[in-house]
PDB file of N, CA, C and O in Angstrom:
ATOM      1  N   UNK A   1       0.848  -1.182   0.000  1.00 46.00           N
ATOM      2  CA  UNK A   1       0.000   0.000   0.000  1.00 46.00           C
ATOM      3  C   UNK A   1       0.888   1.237   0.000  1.00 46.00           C
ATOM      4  O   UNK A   1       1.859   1.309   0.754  1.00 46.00           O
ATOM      5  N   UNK A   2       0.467   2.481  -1.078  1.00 49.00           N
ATOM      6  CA  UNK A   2       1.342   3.413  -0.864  1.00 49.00           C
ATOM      7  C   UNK A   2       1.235   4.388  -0.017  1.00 49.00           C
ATOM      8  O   UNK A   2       0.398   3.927   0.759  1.00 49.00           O
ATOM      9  N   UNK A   3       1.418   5.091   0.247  1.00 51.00           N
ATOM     10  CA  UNK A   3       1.103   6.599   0.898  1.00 51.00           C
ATOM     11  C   UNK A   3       0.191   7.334  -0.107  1.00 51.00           C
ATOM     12  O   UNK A   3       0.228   7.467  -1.330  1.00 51.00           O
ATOM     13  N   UNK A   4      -0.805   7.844   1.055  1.00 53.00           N
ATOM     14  CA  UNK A   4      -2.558   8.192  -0.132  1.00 53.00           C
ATOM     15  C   UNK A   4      -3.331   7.325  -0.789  1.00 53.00           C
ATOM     16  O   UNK A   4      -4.121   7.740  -1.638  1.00 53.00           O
ATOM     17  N   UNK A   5      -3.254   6.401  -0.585  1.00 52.00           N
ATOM     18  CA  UNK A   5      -3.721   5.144  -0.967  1.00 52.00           C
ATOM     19  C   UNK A   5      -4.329   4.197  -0.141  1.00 52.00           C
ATOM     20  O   UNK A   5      -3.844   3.902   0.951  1.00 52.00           O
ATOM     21  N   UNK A   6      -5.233   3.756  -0.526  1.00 54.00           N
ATOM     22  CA  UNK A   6      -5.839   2.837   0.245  1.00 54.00           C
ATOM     23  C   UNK A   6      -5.813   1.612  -0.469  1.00 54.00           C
ATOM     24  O   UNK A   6      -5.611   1.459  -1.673  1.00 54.00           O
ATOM     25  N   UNK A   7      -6.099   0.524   0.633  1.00 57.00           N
ATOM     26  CA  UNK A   7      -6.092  -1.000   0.231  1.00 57.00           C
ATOM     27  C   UNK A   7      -6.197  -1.285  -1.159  1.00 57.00           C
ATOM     28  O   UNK A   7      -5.403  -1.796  -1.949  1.00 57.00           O
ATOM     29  N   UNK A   8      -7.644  -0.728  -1.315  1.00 57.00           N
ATOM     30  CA  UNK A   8      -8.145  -0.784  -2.780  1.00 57.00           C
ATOM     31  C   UNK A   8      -7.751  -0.115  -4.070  1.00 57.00           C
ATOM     32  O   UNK A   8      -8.131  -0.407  -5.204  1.00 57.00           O
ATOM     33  N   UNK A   9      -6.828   0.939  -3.654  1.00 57.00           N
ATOM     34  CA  UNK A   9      -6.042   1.553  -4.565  1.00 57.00           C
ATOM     35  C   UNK A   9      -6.588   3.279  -4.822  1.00 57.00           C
ATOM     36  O   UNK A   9      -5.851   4.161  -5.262  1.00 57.00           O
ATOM     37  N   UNK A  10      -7.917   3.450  -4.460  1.00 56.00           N
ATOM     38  CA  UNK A  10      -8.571   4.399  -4.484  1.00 56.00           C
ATOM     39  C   UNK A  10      -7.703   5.622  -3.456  1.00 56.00           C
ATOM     40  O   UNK A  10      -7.296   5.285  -2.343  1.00 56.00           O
ATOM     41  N   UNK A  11      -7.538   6.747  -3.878  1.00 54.00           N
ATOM     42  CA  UNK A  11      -6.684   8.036  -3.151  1.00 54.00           C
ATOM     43  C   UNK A  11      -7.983   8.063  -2.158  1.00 54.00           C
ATOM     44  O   UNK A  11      -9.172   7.761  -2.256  1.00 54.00           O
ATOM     45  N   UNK A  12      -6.920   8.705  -0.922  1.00 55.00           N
ATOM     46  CA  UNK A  12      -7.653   9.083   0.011  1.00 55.00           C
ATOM     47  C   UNK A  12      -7.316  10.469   0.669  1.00 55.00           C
ATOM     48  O   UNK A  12      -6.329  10.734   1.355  1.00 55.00           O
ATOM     49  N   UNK A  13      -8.436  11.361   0.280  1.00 59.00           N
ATOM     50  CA  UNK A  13      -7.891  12.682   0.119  1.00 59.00           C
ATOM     51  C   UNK A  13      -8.174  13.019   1.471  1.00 59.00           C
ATOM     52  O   UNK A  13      -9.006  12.346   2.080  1.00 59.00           O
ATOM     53  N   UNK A  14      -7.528  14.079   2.084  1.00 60.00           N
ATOM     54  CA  UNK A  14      -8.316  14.347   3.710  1.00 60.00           C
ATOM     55  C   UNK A  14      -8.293  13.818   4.745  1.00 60.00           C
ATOM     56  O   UNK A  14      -8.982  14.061   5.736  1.00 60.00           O
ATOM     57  N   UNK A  15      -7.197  12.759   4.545  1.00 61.00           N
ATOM     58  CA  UNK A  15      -7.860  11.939   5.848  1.00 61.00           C
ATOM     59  C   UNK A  15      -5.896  12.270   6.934  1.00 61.00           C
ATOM     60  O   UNK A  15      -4.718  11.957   6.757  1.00 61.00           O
ATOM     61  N   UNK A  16      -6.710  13.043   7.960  1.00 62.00           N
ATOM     62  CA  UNK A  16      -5.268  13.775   8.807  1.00 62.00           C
ATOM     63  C   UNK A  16      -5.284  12.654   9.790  1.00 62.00           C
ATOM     64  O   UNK A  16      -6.020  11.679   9.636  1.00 62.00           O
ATOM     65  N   UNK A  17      -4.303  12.821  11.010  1.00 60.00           N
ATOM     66  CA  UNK A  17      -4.206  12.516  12.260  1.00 60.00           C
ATOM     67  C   UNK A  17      -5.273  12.593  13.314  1.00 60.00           C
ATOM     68  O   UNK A  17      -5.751  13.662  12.934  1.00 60.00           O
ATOM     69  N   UNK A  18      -5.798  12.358  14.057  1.00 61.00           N
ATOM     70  CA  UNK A  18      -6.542  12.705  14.851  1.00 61.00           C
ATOM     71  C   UNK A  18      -5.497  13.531  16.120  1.00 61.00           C
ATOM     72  O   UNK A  18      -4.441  13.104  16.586  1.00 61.00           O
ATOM     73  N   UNK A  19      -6.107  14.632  16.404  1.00 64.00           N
ATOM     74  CA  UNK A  19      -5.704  15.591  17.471  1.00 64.00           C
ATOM     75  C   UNK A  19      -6.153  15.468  18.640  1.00 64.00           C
ATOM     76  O   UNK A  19      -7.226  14.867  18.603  1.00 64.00           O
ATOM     77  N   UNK A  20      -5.748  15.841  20.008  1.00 63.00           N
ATOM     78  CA  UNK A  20      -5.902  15.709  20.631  1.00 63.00           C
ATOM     79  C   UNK A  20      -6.824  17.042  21.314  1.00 63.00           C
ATOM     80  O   UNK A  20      -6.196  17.971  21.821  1.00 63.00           O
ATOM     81  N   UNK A  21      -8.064  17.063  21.295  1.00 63.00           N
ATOM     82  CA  UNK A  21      -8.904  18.393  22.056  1.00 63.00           C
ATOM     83  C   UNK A  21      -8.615  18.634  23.399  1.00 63.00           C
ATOM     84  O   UNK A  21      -8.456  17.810  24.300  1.00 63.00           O
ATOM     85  N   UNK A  22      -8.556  20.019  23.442  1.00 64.00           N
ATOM     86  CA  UNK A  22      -8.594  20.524  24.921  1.00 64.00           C
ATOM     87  C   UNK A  22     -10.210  20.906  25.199  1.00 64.00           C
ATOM     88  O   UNK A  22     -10.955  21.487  24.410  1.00 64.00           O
ATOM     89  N   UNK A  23     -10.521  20.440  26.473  1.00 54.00           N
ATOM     90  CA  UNK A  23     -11.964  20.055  26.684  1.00 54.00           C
ATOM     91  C   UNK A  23     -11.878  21.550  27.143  1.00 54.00           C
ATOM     92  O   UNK A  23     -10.782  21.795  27.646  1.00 54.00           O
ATOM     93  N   UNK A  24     -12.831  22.730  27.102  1.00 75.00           N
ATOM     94  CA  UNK A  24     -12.277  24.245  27.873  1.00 75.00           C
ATOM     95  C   UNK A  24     -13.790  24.250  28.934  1.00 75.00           C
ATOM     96  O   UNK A  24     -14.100  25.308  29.482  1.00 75.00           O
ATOM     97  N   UNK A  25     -14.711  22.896  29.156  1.00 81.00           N
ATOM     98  CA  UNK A  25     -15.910  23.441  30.471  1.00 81.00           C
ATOM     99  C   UNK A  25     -15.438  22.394  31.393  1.00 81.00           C
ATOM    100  O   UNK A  25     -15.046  21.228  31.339  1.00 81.00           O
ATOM    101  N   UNK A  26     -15.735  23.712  32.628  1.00 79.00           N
ATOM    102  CA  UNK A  26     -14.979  22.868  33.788  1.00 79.00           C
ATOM    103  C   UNK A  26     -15.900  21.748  34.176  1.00 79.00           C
ATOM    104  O   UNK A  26     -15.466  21.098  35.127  1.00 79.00           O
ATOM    105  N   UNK A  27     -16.684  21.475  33.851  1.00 83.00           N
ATOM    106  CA  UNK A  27     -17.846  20.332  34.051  1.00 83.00           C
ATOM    107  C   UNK A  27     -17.671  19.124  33.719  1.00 83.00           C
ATOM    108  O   UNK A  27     -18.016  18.095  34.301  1.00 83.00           O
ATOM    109  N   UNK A  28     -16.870  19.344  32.324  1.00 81.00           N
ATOM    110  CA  UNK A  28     -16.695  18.136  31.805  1.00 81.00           C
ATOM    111  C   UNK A  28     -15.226  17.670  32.292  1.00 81.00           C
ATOM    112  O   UNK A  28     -14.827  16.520  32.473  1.00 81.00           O
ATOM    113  N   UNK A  29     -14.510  18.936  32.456  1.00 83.00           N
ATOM    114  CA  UNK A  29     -13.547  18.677  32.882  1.00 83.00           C
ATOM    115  C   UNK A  29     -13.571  17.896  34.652  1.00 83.00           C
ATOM    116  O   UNK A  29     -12.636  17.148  34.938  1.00 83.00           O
ATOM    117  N   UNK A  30     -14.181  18.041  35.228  1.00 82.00           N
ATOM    118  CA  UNK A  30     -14.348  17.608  36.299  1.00 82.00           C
ATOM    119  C   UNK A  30     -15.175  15.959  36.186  1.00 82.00           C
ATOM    120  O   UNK A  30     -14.844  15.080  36.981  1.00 82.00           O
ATOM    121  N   UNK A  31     -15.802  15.809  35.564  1.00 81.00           N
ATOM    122  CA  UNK A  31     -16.552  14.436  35.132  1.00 81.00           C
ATOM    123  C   UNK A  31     -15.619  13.655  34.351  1.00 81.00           C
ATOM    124  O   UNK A  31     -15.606  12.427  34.269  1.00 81.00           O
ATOM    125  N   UNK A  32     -14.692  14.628  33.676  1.00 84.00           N
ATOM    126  CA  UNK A  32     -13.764  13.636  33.012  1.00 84.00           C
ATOM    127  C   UNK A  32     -12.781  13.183  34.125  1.00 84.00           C
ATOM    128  O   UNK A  32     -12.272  12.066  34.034  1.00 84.00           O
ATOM    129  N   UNK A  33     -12.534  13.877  35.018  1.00 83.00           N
ATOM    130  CA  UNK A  33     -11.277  13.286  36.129  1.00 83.00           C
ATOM    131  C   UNK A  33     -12.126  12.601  36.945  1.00 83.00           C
ATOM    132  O   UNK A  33     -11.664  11.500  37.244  1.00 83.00           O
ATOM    133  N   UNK A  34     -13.083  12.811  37.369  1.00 81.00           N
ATOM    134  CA  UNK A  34     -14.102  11.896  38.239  1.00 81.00           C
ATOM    135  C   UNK A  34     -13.750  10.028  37.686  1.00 81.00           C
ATOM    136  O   UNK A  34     -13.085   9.137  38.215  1.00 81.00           O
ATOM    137  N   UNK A  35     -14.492  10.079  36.531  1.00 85.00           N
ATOM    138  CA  UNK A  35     -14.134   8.643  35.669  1.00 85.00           C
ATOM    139  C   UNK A  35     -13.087   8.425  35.922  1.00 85.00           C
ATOM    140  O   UNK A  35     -12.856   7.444  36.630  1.00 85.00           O
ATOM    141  N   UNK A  36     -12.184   9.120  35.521  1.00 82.00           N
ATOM    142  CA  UNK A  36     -11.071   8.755  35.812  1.00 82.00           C
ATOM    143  C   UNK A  36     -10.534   7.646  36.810  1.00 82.00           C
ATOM    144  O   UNK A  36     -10.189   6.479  36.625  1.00 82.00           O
ATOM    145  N   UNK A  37     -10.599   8.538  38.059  1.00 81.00           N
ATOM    146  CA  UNK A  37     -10.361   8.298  39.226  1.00 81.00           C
ATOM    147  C   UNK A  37     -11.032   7.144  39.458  1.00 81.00           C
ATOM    148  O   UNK A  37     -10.476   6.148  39.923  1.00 81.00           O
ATOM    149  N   UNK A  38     -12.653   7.214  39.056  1.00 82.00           N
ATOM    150  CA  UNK A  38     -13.317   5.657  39.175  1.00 82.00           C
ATOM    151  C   UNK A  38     -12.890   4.326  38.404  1.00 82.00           C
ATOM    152  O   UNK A  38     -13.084   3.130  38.620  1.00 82.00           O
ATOM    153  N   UNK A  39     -12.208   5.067  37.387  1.00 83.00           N
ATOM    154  CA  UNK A  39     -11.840   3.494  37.116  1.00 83.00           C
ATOM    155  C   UNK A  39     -10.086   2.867  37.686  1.00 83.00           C
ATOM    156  O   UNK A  39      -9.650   1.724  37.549  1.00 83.00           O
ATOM    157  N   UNK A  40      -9.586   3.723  38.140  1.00 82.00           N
ATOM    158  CA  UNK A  40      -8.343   3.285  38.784  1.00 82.00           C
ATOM    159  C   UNK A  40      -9.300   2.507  40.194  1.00 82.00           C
ATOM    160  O   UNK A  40      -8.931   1.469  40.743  1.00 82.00           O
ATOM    161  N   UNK A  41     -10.304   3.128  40.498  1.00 79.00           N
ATOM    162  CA  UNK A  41     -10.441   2.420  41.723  1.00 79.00           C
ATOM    163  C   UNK A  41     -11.184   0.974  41.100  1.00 79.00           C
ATOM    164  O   UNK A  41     -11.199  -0.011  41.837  1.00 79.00           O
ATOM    165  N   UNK A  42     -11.603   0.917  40.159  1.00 83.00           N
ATOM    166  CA  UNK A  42     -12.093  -0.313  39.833  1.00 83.00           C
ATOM    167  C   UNK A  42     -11.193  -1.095  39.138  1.00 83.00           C
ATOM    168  O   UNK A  42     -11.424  -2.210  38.672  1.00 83.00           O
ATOM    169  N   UNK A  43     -10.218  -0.512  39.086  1.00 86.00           N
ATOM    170  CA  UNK A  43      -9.323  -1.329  38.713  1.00 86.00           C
ATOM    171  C   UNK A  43      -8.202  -2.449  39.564  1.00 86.00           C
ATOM    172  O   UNK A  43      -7.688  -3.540  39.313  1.00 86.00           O
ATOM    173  N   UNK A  44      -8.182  -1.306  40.873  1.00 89.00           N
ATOM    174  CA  UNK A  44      -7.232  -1.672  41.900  1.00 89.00           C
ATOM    175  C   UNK A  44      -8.226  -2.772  42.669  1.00 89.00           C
ATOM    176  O   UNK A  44      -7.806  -3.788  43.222  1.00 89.00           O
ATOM    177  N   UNK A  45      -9.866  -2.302  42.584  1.00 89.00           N
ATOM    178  CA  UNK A  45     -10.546  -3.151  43.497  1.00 89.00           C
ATOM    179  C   UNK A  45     -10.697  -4.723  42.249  1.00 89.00           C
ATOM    180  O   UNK A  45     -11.610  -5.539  42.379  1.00 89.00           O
ATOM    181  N   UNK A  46      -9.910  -4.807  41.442  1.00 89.00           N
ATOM    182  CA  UNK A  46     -10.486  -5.993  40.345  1.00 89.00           C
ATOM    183  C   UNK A  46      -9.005  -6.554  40.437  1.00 89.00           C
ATOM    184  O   UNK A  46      -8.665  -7.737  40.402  1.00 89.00           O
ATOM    185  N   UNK A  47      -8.574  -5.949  40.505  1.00 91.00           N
ATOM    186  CA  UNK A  47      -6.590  -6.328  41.038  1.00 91.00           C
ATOM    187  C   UNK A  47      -6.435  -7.217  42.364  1.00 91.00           C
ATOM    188  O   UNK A  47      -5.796  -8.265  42.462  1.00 91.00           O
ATOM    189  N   UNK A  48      -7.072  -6.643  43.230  1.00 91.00           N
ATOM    190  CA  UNK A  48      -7.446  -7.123  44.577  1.00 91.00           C
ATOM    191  C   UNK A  48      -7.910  -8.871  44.720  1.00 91.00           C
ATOM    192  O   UNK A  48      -7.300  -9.827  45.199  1.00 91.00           O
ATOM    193  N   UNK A  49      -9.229  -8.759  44.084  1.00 90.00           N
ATOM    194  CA  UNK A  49      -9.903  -9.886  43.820  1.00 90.00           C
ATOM    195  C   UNK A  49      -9.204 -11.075  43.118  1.00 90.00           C
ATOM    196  O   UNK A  49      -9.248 -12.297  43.263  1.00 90.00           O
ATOM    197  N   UNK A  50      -8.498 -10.174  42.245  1.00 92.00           N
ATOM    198  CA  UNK A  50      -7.681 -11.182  41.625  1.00 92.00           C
ATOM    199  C   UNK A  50      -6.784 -11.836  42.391  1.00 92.00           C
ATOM    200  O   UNK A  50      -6.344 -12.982  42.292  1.00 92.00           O
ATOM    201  N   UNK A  51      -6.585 -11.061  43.090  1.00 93.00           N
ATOM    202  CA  UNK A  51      -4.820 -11.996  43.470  1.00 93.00           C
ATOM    203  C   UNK A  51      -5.321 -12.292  45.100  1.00 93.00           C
ATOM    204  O   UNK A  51      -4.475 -12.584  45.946  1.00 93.00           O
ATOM    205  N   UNK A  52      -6.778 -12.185  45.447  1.00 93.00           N
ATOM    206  CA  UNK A  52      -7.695 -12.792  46.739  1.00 93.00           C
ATOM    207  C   UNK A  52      -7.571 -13.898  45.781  1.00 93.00           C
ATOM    208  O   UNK A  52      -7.024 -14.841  46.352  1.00 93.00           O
ATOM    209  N   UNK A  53      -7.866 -14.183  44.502  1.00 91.00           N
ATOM    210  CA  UNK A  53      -8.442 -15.746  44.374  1.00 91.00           C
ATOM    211  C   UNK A  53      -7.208 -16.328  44.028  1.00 91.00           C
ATOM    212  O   UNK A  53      -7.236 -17.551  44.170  1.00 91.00           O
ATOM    213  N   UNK A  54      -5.862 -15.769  43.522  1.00 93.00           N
ATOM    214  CA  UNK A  54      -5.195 -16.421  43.354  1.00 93.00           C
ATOM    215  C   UNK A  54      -4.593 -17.183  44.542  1.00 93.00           C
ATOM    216  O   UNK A  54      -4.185 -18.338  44.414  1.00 93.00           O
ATOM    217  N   UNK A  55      -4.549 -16.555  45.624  1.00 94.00           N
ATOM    218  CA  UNK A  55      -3.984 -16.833  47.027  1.00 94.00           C
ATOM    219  C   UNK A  55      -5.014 -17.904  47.907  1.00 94.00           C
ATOM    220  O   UNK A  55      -4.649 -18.646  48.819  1.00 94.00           O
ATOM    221  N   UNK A  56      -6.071 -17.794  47.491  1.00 93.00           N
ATOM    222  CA  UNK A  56      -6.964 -18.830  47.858  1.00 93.00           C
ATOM    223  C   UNK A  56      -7.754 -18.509  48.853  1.00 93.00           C
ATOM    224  O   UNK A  56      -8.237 -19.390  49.564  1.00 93.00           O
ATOM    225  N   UNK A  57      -8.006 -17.194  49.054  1.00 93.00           N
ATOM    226  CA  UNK A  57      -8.037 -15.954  50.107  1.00 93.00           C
ATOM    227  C   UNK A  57      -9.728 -15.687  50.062  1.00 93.00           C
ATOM    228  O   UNK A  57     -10.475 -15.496  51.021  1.00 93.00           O
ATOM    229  N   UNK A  58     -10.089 -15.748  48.490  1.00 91.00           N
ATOM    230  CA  UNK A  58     -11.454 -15.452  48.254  1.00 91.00           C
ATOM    231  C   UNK A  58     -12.551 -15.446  48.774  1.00 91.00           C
ATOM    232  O   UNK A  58     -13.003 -16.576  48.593  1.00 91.00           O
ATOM    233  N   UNK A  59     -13.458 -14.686  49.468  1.00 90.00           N
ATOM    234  CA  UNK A  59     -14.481 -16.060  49.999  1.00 90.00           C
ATOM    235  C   UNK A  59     -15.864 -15.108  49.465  1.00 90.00           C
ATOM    236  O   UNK A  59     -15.849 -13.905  49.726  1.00 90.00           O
ATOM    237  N   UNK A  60     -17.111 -15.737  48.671  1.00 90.00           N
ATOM    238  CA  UNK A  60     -18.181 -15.538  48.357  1.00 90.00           C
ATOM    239  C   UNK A  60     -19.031 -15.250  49.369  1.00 90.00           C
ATOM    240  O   UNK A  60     -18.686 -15.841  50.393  1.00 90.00           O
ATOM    241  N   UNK A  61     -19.953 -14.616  49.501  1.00 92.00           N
ATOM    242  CA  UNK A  61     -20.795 -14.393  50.548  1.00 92.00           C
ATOM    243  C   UNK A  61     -22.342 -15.089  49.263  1.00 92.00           C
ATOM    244  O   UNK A  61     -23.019 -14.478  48.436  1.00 92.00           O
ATOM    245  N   UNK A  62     -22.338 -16.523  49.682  1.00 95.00           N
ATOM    246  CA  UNK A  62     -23.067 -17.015  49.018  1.00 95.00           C
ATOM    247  C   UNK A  62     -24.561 -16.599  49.398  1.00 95.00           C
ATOM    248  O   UNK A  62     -25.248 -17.011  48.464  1.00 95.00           O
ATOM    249  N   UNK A  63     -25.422 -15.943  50.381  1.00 96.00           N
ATOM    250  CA  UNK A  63     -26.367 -15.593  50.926  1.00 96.00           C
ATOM    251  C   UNK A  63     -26.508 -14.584  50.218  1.00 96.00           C
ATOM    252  O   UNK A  63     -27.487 -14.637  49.474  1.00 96.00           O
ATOM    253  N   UNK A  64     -25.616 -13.256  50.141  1.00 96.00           N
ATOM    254  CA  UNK A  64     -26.306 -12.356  49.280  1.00 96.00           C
ATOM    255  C   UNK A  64     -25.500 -12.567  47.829  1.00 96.00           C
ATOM    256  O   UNK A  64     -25.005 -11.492  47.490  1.00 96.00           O
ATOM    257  N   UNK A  65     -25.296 -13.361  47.122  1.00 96.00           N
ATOM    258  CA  UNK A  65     -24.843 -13.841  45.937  1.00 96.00           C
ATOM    259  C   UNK A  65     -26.324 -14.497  45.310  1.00 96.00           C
ATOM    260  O   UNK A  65     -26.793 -14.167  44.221  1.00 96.00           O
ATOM    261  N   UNK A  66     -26.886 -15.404  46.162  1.00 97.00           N
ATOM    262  CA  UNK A  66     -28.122 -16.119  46.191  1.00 97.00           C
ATOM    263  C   UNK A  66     -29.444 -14.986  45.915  1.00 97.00           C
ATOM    264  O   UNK A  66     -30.440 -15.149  45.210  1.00 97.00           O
ATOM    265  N   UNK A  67     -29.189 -14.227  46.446  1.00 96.00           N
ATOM    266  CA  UNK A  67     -30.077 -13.254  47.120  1.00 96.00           C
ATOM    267  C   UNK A  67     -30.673 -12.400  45.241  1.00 96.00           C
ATOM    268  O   UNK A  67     -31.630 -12.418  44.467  1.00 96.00           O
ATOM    269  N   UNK A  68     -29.156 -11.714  45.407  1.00 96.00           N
ATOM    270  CA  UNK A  68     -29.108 -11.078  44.146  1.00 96.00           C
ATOM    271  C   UNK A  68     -29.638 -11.805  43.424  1.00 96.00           C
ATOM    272  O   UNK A  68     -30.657 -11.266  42.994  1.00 96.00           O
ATOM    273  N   UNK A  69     -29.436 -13.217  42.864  1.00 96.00           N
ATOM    274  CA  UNK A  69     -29.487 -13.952  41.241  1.00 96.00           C
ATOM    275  C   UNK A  69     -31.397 -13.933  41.740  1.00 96.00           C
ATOM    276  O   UNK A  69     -32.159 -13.165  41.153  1.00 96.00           O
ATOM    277  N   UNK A  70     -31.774 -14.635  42.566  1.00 96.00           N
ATOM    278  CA  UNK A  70     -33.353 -14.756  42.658  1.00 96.00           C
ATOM    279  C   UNK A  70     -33.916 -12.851  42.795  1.00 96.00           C
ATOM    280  O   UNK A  70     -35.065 -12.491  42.538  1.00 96.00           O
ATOM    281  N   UNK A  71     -33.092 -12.155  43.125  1.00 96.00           N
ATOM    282  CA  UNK A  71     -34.089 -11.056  42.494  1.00 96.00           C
ATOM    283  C   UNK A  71     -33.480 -10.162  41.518  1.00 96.00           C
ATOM    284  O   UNK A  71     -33.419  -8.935  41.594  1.00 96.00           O
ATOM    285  N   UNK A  72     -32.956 -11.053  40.423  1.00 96.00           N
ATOM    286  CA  UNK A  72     -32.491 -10.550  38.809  1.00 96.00           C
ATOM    287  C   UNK A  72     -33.419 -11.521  38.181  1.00 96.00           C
ATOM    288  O   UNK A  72     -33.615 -11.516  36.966  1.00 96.00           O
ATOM    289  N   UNK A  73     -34.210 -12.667  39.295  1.00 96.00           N
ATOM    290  CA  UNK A  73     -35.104 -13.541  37.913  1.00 96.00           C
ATOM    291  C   UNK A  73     -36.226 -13.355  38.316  1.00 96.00           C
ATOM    292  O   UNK A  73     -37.115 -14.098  37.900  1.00 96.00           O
ATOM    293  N   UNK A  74     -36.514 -12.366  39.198  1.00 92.00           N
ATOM    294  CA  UNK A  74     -37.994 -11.404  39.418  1.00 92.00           C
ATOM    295  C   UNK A  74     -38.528 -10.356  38.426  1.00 92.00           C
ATOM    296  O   UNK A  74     -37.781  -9.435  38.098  1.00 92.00           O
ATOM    297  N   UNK A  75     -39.905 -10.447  37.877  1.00 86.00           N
ATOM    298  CA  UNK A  75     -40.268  -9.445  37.030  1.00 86.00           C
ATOM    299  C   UNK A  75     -39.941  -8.028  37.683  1.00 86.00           C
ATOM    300  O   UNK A  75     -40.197  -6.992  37.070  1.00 86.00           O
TER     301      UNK A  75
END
């Protein structure tokens, strides 16, 4: 494939880099670090679990495990 070219051979006019936007409302800017932050914590809390089950450490709380599944098969 050459440069300007696509697979099919057809030019491909226009097509740039994608840039990186500066977000300028503090709203979003604040919702965007929020996420953020939530998924490091869901990450560290999925990190956790992991290496609870690798260690053999794990333990289910089968009562409200039970609990939950019979009222996910409730109308």
């Amino acid at each position: 494939m050459r440069v300007g070219h696509s697979a099919n051979g057809v030019f491909s006019e226009g097509i740039t880099k994608p840039q990186d936007k500066k977000v300028e409302n503090p709203k979003a800017e604040e919702h965007i670090a929020a996420s953020k932050e939530s998924d490091e914590v869901a990450s560290t809390k999925a990190s956790d679990i992991k290496e609870a089950i690798k260690n053999g450490n794990y333990k289910i709380d089968m009562d409200a495990t039970a609990d939950k599944l019979a009222q996910s098969l409730l109308p």
